XYZ file of N, CA and C in Angstrom:
663
model
N 87.705 73.660 90.244
C 87.179 75.064 91.219
C 86.914 76.876 90.938
N 85.909 76.813 91.052
C 86.264 78.296 90.625
C 87.466 79.134 91.371
N 87.941 80.062 90.100
C 89.077 81.218 90.731
C 88.219 82.659 90.598
N 88.588 83.635 91.023
C 88.698 84.625 90.392
C 90.050 85.672 90.605
N 90.137 86.091 89.621
C 91.888 86.104 88.602
C 91.780 87.836 88.554
N 92.827 88.560 89.113
C 93.271 90.016 89.117
C 93.743 90.370 88.702
N 93.308 90.357 86.781
C 93.682 90.532 86.009
C 94.323 92.127 85.384
N 96.019 92.923 85.538
C 96.413 94.097 85.209
C 95.871 94.162 83.618
N 95.882 95.412 83.259
C 95.267 95.328 81.977
C 96.287 96.392 82.062
N 97.227 97.258 80.253
C 98.368 98.186 79.822
C 97.643 99.469 80.755
N 98.793 100.487 80.726
C 98.644 101.553 81.122
C 98.760 102.818 80.340
N 98.610 102.341 78.975
C 99.762 103.042 77.573
C 99.676 102.533 76.506
N 100.551 101.059 77.027
C 101.213 100.172 75.409
C 100.696 99.164 75.951
N 100.169 98.765 74.625
C 99.383 97.143 74.522
C 100.181 96.648 74.747
N 101.884 97.007 74.240
C 102.794 96.010 74.053
C 102.515 95.565 75.485
N 102.411 95.788 76.459
C 102.403 95.384 77.912
C 101.499 94.610 78.069
N 100.537 94.381 77.481
C 99.510 92.974 77.705
C 100.213 91.887 78.223
N 100.628 90.732 78.524
C 101.339 89.668 79.069
C 100.403 88.353 78.206
N 101.265 87.629 77.997
C 100.396 86.518 77.576
C 99.155 85.513 77.853
N 100.071 85.974 79.651
C 99.076 84.978 80.815
C 97.546 85.682 80.300
N 97.999 87.423 80.656
C 96.264 87.726 80.566
C 95.626 87.105 79.713
N 96.397 87.531 78.624
C 95.171 87.516 76.869
C 94.724 85.990 77.280
N 95.486 84.962 78.002
C 94.798 83.750 77.769
C 93.902 83.999 79.237
N 93.609 84.039 80.213
C 93.035 83.962 80.980
C 91.475 85.017 80.589
N 91.737 85.802 80.122
C 91.098 86.805 79.621
C 89.940 85.999 78.690
N 90.280 85.339 77.619
C 90.324 84.198 76.656
C 89.093 82.868 77.370
N 89.805 81.936 78.168
C 90.070 81.483 78.676
C 88.954 81.477 80.222
N 88.100 82.378 80.204
C 87.461 82.193 81.882
C 86.276 82.702 81.109
N 85.149 82.701 81.911
C 83.779 82.586 81.630
C 83.325 83.848 81.488
N 83.758 84.790 82.803
C 82.465 86.247 82.617
C 84.034 86.838 83.297
N 84.314 88.456 82.486
C 85.764 89.850 82.681
C 84.206 90.054 83.348
N 84.725 90.898 84.616
C 84.166 92.828 85.538
C 85.478 93.216 85.093
N 84.730 94.229 84.602
C 85.466 95.527 83.690
C 84.897 97.061 84.396
N 86.306 97.989 84.950
C 85.293 98.868 85.618
C 84.420 99.629 84.061
N 85.130 100.140 83.325
C 84.120 100.860 82.042
C 83.854 99.908 80.998
N 82.873 98.720 80.644
C 82.919 98.007 79.676
C 83.192 98.586 78.401
N 83.227 99.874 78.009
C 83.071 100.680 76.929
C 84.832 100.675 76.796
N 85.283 101.048 77.578
C 86.393 101.229 77.815
C 87.543 100.008 77.401
N 87.371 98.098 78.311
C 87.783 97.621 77.923
C 87.456 96.552 77.510
N 86.097 97.498 76.434
C 85.821 96.331 75.356
C 87.131 96.341 73.742
N 87.579 97.570 74.200
C 88.430 97.826 72.584
C 89.953 96.939 73.447
N 89.704 97.179 74.057
C 91.471 95.939 74.564
C 90.888 95.037 73.929
N 89.717 94.289 74.150
C 89.254 92.859 74.623
C 89.441 92.735 72.806
N 88.839 93.199 71.629
C 88.821 93.405 70.317
C 89.926 93.691 69.851
N 90.518 93.979 70.398
C 92.267 94.265 69.722
C 93.294 92.988 69.627
N 92.812 92.177 71.037
C 93.280 90.952 71.608
C 91.848 89.948 70.481
N 90.747 89.848 70.157
C 90.248 89.308 69.633
C 89.603 87.791 71.098
N 89.391 89.107 72.347
C 88.843 88.111 72.832
C 86.680 87.918 73.289
N 86.366 87.050 73.028
C 84.927 87.008 73.292
C 84.389 86.721 74.598
N 85.172 86.676 75.171
C 84.555 86.241 76.574
C 83.739 87.302 76.859
N 82.420 86.846 77.582
C 81.408 88.203 78.261
C 81.531 89.017 79.189
N 81.210 90.077 79.204
C 81.915 90.666 79.989
C 80.367 92.215 80.453
N 80.961 92.027 81.370
C 79.691 92.967 82.980
C 80.881 93.477 83.543
N 79.759 94.957 84.311
C 80.779 96.342 84.974
C 79.876 95.780 85.845
N 81.877 96.285 86.608
C 82.560 96.191 88.534
C 82.923 97.659 88.341
N 82.606 99.267 88.786
C 82.775 99.870 89.449
C 82.334 100.216 90.801
N 82.625 101.567 91.259
C 83.031 102.351 92.675
C 81.845 102.261 92.424
N 80.521 102.468 91.913
C 79.128 103.039 91.765
C 78.730 101.332 92.241
N 78.785 100.346 91.684
C 78.351 99.352 92.156
C 78.651 97.903 92.599
N 79.880 98.220 93.237
C 80.439 97.572 93.971
C 80.472 96.470 95.187
N 79.414 96.950 95.728
C 79.031 95.923 96.653
C 78.334 95.122 96.093
N 76.519 95.580 95.787
C 76.009 95.031 95.242
C 76.188 93.952 94.484
N 77.264 94.961 93.203
C 77.795 93.541 92.041
C 78.947 92.139 92.997
N 79.369 92.601 94.316
C 80.070 91.516 94.838
C 79.374 90.832 95.420
N 78.120 90.609 95.777
C 77.059 89.777 96.219
C 76.688 88.702 94.746
N 76.364 89.443 93.972
C 75.795 89.071 92.994
C 76.772 87.962 92.180
N 78.296 88.201 91.683
C 79.206 87.480 91.579
C 79.529 86.395 92.349
N 79.538 86.496 93.662
C 80.159 85.407 94.715
C 79.312 84.295 94.788
N 77.487 84.790 94.521
C 76.151 84.057 94.244
C 76.925 83.113 92.315
N 76.551 83.821 91.924
C 77.152 83.744 90.344
C 78.378 82.574 90.809
N 79.686 82.532 91.218
C 80.681 82.065 91.427
C 80.200 80.814 92.139
N 79.545 80.958 93.072
C 79.113 79.286 94.394
C 78.203 78.279 93.425
N 77.295 79.445 92.820
C 76.350 78.581 92.166
C 76.216 77.674 90.781
N 77.373 78.493 89.462
C 77.625 77.781 88.441
C 79.153 77.724 88.074
N 79.509 77.627 89.840
C 80.985 77.202 89.449
C 82.203 77.497 87.804
N 81.834 78.512 88.524
C 82.350 79.935 86.841
C 84.239 80.385 87.461
N 84.761 80.769 86.355
C 85.715 81.182 86.908
C 85.818 82.741 86.345
N 85.546 84.031 87.028
C 85.539 85.124 86.856
C 86.920 85.897 86.522
N 87.327 86.812 85.594
C 88.566 87.776 85.493
C 88.077 88.897 85.951
N 88.857 90.148 86.789
C 88.381 91.340 87.681
C 89.662 92.099 86.658
N 89.287 93.081 86.158
C 89.582 94.275 85.586
C 89.592 95.539 85.907
N 90.457 96.542 85.665
C 90.299 97.656 85.617
C 90.473 98.655 84.236
N 89.755 99.824 83.980
C 90.205 100.651 83.022
C 92.025 100.602 82.064
N 92.618 100.741 83.450
C 94.437 100.474 82.957
C 95.091 100.547 84.680
N 95.919 99.346 84.199
C 96.842 98.924 85.595
C 95.979 97.717 86.083
N 96.459 97.584 87.486
C 96.239 96.435 88.387
C 95.310 96.754 89.288
N 93.969 96.291 89.461
C 93.152 96.070 90.442
C 93.053 96.411 91.464
N 92.496 97.474 92.313
C 92.570 97.550 93.924
C 93.210 98.729 93.907
N 94.553 98.795 93.151
C 95.452 99.441 93.461
C 94.604 100.761 92.695
N 93.771 102.205 94.123
C 93.584 103.292 93.417
C 92.530 102.792 92.167
N 91.881 101.781 92.466
C 91.149 101.159 91.836
C 89.356 100.305 92.071
N 88.784 100.119 91.717
C 87.772 98.853 92.806
C 88.271 97.909 92.467
N 87.848 96.851 93.703
C 88.150 95.250 94.159
C 88.206 95.228 94.521
N 88.205 95.351 95.689
C 88.753 95.514 97.486
C 87.414 94.885 97.747
N 86.928 94.899 97.375
C 85.165 94.285 97.726
C 85.643 93.410 97.616
N 85.254 93.249 96.136
C 85.010 91.594 95.630
C 85.979 90.888 96.196
N 87.293 91.230 96.486
C 88.546 90.341 96.317
C 88.359 89.525 97.636
N 87.731 91.001 98.896
C 87.785 90.224 100.588
C 86.818 89.801 100.496
N 85.272 89.450 99.590
C 84.172 89.368 100.047
C 84.388 87.532 99.387
N 84.835 87.693 98.169
C 85.475 86.165 97.447
C 86.264 85.251 98.541
N 86.933 85.744 99.434
C 88.381 85.584 100.123
C 87.469 84.405 101.166
N 86.624 85.712 101.694
C 85.845 85.405 102.417
C 84.327 83.902 102.516
N 84.702 84.014 100.915
C 83.464 82.994 100.948
C 84.701 81.429 100.407
N 85.529 81.357 100.851
C 86.931 80.139 100.436
C 86.977 80.190 99.013
N 86.549 81.361 97.892
C 87.136 80.555 96.639
C 88.336 81.403 96.614
N 89.517 80.766 95.730
C 90.882 81.290 95.454
C 90.669 82.435 94.292
N 91.491 82.976 95.467
C 92.000 84.258 94.481
C 93.569 83.920 93.889
N 93.538 84.738 92.736
C 94.727 84.047 91.260
C 95.198 85.431 91.039
N 96.281 86.682 91.517
C 96.502 87.629 90.797
C 97.277 87.800 89.672
N 97.597 87.855 88.584
C 98.978 88.252 87.288
C 99.520 89.264 87.811
N 100.336 89.336 87.106
C 101.573 89.872 87.825
C 101.522 91.060 85.892
N 101.560 92.183 86.284
C 101.570 93.399 85.121
C 101.649 94.908 85.211
N 101.150 95.377 84.445
C 100.876 96.808 84.237
C 100.789 97.246 86.039
N 101.687 98.050 86.015
C 101.020 99.328 87.523
C 101.834 100.676 87.238
N 101.058 101.758 87.252
C 101.657 102.983 87.123
C 102.896 103.179 88.952
N 102.120 103.336 89.491
C 102.885 102.764 91.027
C 104.390 102.600 90.148
N 104.084 101.356 90.174
C 105.836 100.578 89.691
C 106.759 100.885 89.134
N 106.274 101.531 87.913
C 106.373 101.717 86.993
C 106.963 102.766 87.287
N 106.126 103.530 87.946
C 106.856 105.572 88.086
C 108.093 105.011 89.254
N 108.012 104.572 90.141
C 108.763 104.354 90.991
C 110.349 104.132 90.483
N 110.345 102.535 89.830
C 111.108 102.001 88.462
C 111.900 103.358 88.218
N 111.755 103.956 87.221
C 112.630 104.964 86.900
C 112.405 106.721 87.538
N 112.230 106.787 88.906
C 112.064 107.941 89.620
C 113.460 108.241 89.930
N 114.746 107.407 90.583
C 115.561 107.970 90.635
C 115.726 108.630 92.200
N 115.043 108.098 93.122
C 114.101 108.260 94.409
C 114.175 106.873 94.841
N 114.704 106.864 96.561
C 115.085 105.280 97.139
C 113.590 104.833 97.388
N 113.643 103.995 97.002
C 112.455 102.849 97.061
C 112.381 102.211 97.985
N 113.800 101.270 98.260
C 113.544 100.577 99.945
C 112.235 100.287 100.710
N 111.660 101.418 100.503
C 110.493 101.747 101.651
C 110.099 102.880 100.600
N 108.626 102.826 100.557
C 107.932 103.864 100.319
C 106.098 103.919 100.977
N 105.532 105.303 100.583
C 104.058 105.254 100.895
C 102.948 105.441 99.744
N 102.818 105.102 99.869
C 101.221 105.354 98.345
C 100.192 105.555 99.239
N 99.553 106.496 98.677
C 98.832 107.644 99.653
C 97.699 107.481 97.644
N 97.820 106.946 96.955
C 96.707 107.293 95.869
C 96.768 108.618 95.441
N 95.195 108.911 95.615
C 94.827 110.450 94.800
C 94.023 111.302 96.289
N 94.975 112.443 96.578
C 94.578 113.210 97.247
C 93.422 113.781 97.661
N 92.935 113.755 98.576
C 91.819 115.149 98.610
C 91.686 115.915 97.931
N 90.667 116.999 97.037
C 90.085 117.410 96.338
C 90.845 119.217 97.332
N 89.540 119.561 98.076
C 89.321 119.496 98.563
C 90.526 121.194 99.554
N 90.544 122.136 99.233
C 92.127 122.841 99.829
C 92.300 122.431 101.318
N 91.434 122.581 102.019
C 91.301 122.392 103.092
C 91.779 121.196 103.874
N 90.668 119.860 103.034
C 91.328 118.817 103.267
C 92.976 118.173 102.784
N 93.442 119.091 101.595
C 94.141 118.631 100.913
C 95.644 119.170 101.568
N 95.347 120.375 102.457
C 96.610 120.679 103.204
C 97.145 119.415 104.564
N 95.164 118.912 105.270
C 95.402 117.998 106.139
C 96.063 116.881 105.714
N 95.653 116.620 104.753
C 96.643 115.358 104.129
C 98.032 114.796 103.939
N 98.590 116.296 103.328
C 99.872 116.389 102.633
C 100.734 116.533 104.272
N 99.829 117.239 105.485
C 100.249 116.938 106.799
C 101.013 115.528 107.693
N 99.759 114.629 107.235
C 99.314 113.419 107.854
C 100.885 112.673 106.906
N 101.230 113.269 105.947
C 102.081 112.780 105.494
C 103.833 112.882 105.571
N 103.576 113.742 105.849
C 104.533 114.395 106.636
C 104.615 113.873 107.820
N 103.631 113.488 108.472
C 104.647 112.616 109.740
C 104.836 111.214 109.791
N 104.673 110.659 108.704
C 104.632 109.562 108.306
C 106.513 109.259 108.141
N 107.673 108.065 109.220
C 108.085 107.844 109.406
C 109.121 108.065 108.249
N 108.018 106.962 106.858
C 109.003 106.619 106.039
C 108.783 107.868 105.202
N 110.101 108.290 104.760
C 109.384 109.675 103.302
C 110.419 109.241 101.943
N 109.849 107.963 101.041
C 109.698 108.583 99.941
C 107.532 108.359 99.576
N 107.245 108.962 99.150
C 105.944 108.466 99.308
C 105.570 109.050 97.358
N 104.197 108.400 96.995
C 103.922 108.340 96.014
C 102.432 108.922 95.937
N 102.448 109.107 95.071
C 100.557 110.013 94.626
C 100.512 109.834 93.379
N 98.542 110.163 93.205
C 98.656 110.163 91.127
C 97.469 111.236 91.664
N 97.327 112.023 91.043
C 96.992 113.045 90.694
C 96.940 113.284 88.572
N 95.746 114.068 88.646
C 95.016 114.561 87.250
C 95.931 115.615 86.886
N 95.741 116.112 85.521
C 96.281 116.750 84.864
C 95.735 118.175 85.075
N 94.594 118.662 86.030
C 94.741 119.933 86.375
C 94.711 119.891 87.485
N 95.091 119.307 88.377
C 95.206 119.341 89.365
C 96.840 119.022 89.989
N 97.596 118.970 89.054
C 98.828 118.161 89.060
C 99.502 120.007 89.792
N 99.229 120.815 89.411
C 100.340 121.893 89.568
C 100.007 122.454 91.174
N 98.370 122.440 91.312
C 97.982 123.099 92.660
C 98.977 121.822 93.718
N 98.847 120.871 93.396
C 99.699 119.651 94.245
C 100.878 119.885 93.853
N 101.473 120.373 93.559
C 102.951 120.614 93.509
C 103.310 121.806 94.299
N 102.996 122.646 93.829
C 102.565 124.038 94.713
C 102.240 123.779 96.575
N 101.560 122.993 96.263
C 101.298 122.872 98.179
C 101.994 121.909 98.750
N 102.871 121.002 97.773
C 104.329 120.254 98.641
C 105.353 120.773 98.477
N 105.509 121.807 97.746
C 106.219 123.369 97.658
C 106.484 124.613 99.352
N 105.513 124.516 99.577
C 104.789 124.862 101.120
C 105.014 124.288 102.228
N 104.693 123.095 101.833
C 105.455 122.371 102.959
C 106.470 121.204 103.715
N 106.953 121.349 101.977
C 108.401 120.324 102.582
C 109.131 120.629 101.021
N 108.965 122.370 101.435
C 110.251 122.497 100.837
C 111.278 122.165 99.985
N 111.849 121.068 100.851
C 113.231 120.682 100.589
C 113.054 119.584 100.141
N 111.963 119.228 99.123
C 111.834 118.120 98.501
C 112.320 117.824 97.272
N 112.505 116.406 96.745
C 112.969 115.968 95.712
C 111.946 115.685 94.979
N 111.299 115.206 93.915
C 110.393 114.680 92.836
C 110.846 114.303 91.877
N 109.566 113.279 91.269
C 110.080 112.736 90.037
C 108.594 112.738 90.248
N 107.987 113.903 88.885
C 106.580 113.436 88.484
C 106.560 113.075 87.051
N 105.917 112.124 86.967
C 105.624 110.893 85.564
C 103.957 111.435 84.838
N 104.619 111.195 84.003
C 103.283 111.794 82.828
C 103.082 111.022 81.598
N 102.117 110.272 82.060
C 101.661 109.509 80.612
C 102.901 107.905 80.106
N 103.314 107.568 81.085
C 103.403 106.398 81.305
C 103.673 105.729 80.493
N 104.899 104.909 79.504
C 104.260 104.050 78.847
C 104.188 104.783 77.396
N 103.869 105.972 77.317
C 102.945 106.154 76.276
C 103.773 106.708 74.903
N 103.338 107.975 74.350
C 104.105 107.674 73.278
C 104.785 109.551 73.720
N 104.173 109.776 74.225
C 104.422 111.407 74.904
C 104.665 111.364 76.388
N 105.131 110.310 76.719
C 105.990 109.994 78.213
C 106.778 110.803 78.749
N 106.974 111.681 79.917
C 107.714 112.443 80.195
C 107.710 112.148 81.530
N 109.204 112.856 81.868
C 109.701 112.960 84.001
C 109.934 114.230 83.602
N 109.902 115.023 85.088
C 109.814 116.326 85.356
C 110.307 115.747 87.111
N 112.452 115.984 86.605
C 112.301 115.434 87.605
C 113.144 116.703 88.607
N 113.927 116.922 89.930
C 114.935 117.949 90.488
C 114.030 117.900 92.068
N 114.741 119.587 92.282
C 114.012 119.776 93.951
C 112.738 120.210 93.037
N 111.528 120.300 94.348
C 110.563 121.052 94.426
C 109.936 122.046 93.291
N 111.034 123.427 93.786
C 110.705 124.222 93.174
C 110.991 124.304 91.512
N 112.086 123.319 91.141
C 112.825 123.656 89.655
C 111.468 122.397 88.839
N 110.946 121.706 89.698
C 109.720 120.748 89.378
C 108.593 121.891 89.003
N 108.396 122.461 89.628
C 106.975 123.375 89.706
C 107.805 123.845 87.699
N 108.268 124.645 88.179
C 108.608 126.073 86.582
C 108.324 125.066 85.725
N 109.498 123.285 85.796
C 109.171 122.747 84.841
C 107.513 122.393 84.516
N 106.696 122.459 85.056
C 105.476 121.979 84.936
C 104.658 123.080 84.272
N 104.766 124.353 85.048
C 104.432 125.793 84.265
C 104.872 126.220 82.979
N 105.969 125.846 82.455
C 106.466 125.600 81.766
C 106.022 125.022 80.315
N 105.564 123.585 80.314
C 104.754 122.080 79.847
C 103.777 122.913 79.230
N 103.650 123.073 77.791
C 102.037 123.647 76.762
C 101.319 122.348 77.427
N 101.682 121.316 77.337
C 100.584 120.201 77.534
C 100.280 119.878 79.006
N 100.569 121.126 80.013
C 100.862 120.567 81.207
C 99.274 119.478 81.481
N 98.237 119.826 81.091
C 96.641 119.857 81.643
C 96.329 118.725 79.989
N 96.648 117.399 80.019
C 96.673 116.909 79.717
C 98.057 114.927 80.017
N 96.751 114.265 79.850
C 97.393 113.057 80.344
C 96.834 113.274 82.777
N 97.966 111.480 82.799
C 98.014 111.447 83.684
C 99.362 111.163 84.603
N 99.031 112.000 85.989
C 100.432 111.698 86.508
C 100.314 110.425 87.710
N 101.258 110.559 88.018
C 102.428 109.499 89.445
C 102.964 110.556 89.905
N 103.253 111.048 90.948
C 104.313 111.821 91.406
C 104.827 111.106 92.585
């Protein structure tokens, strides 16, 4: 019976690619990739020759319908990957997984890299319950409103993703609205220049402002 495999890929360190993930990508009939040029480098590294096509947020709805018909008509196994980490976690994939399940096709998820889980594991912040918000809005008014909604959540450990050019602005906003908060801001997780900024929000803001390469890399807060 045909299956859809949701396959995590490394968030920076190729050593985090699991043997099972390599086997699934090698043995399946088709790989759906967020950016085929990016994923081709990964496939080349592990000598994976499987056919690959694009699946991203701009063609997600249309491509999902095409893939479902292909799975049903040709009885193929398909693997879904994103540029880094686990699909569907602030990355494309939800539409496809939903439609596949509604069509009675089995979905199999693989364990693997996730910036969200990696950051939580090293944060030194209470993690028995947490709320994940992904990327918050860019516009000032929308960001302010989003943080106000966050503050109303009875769960008090929050996780955000942020780009390097906006991370200081986000921490400044957090300082204004949550002045007593403790932060762990993780940069370039699993990579050569991995770094974490930890402490009260004003201390972390000072550390970020003093960091020469603050506008390089990706962040989890």
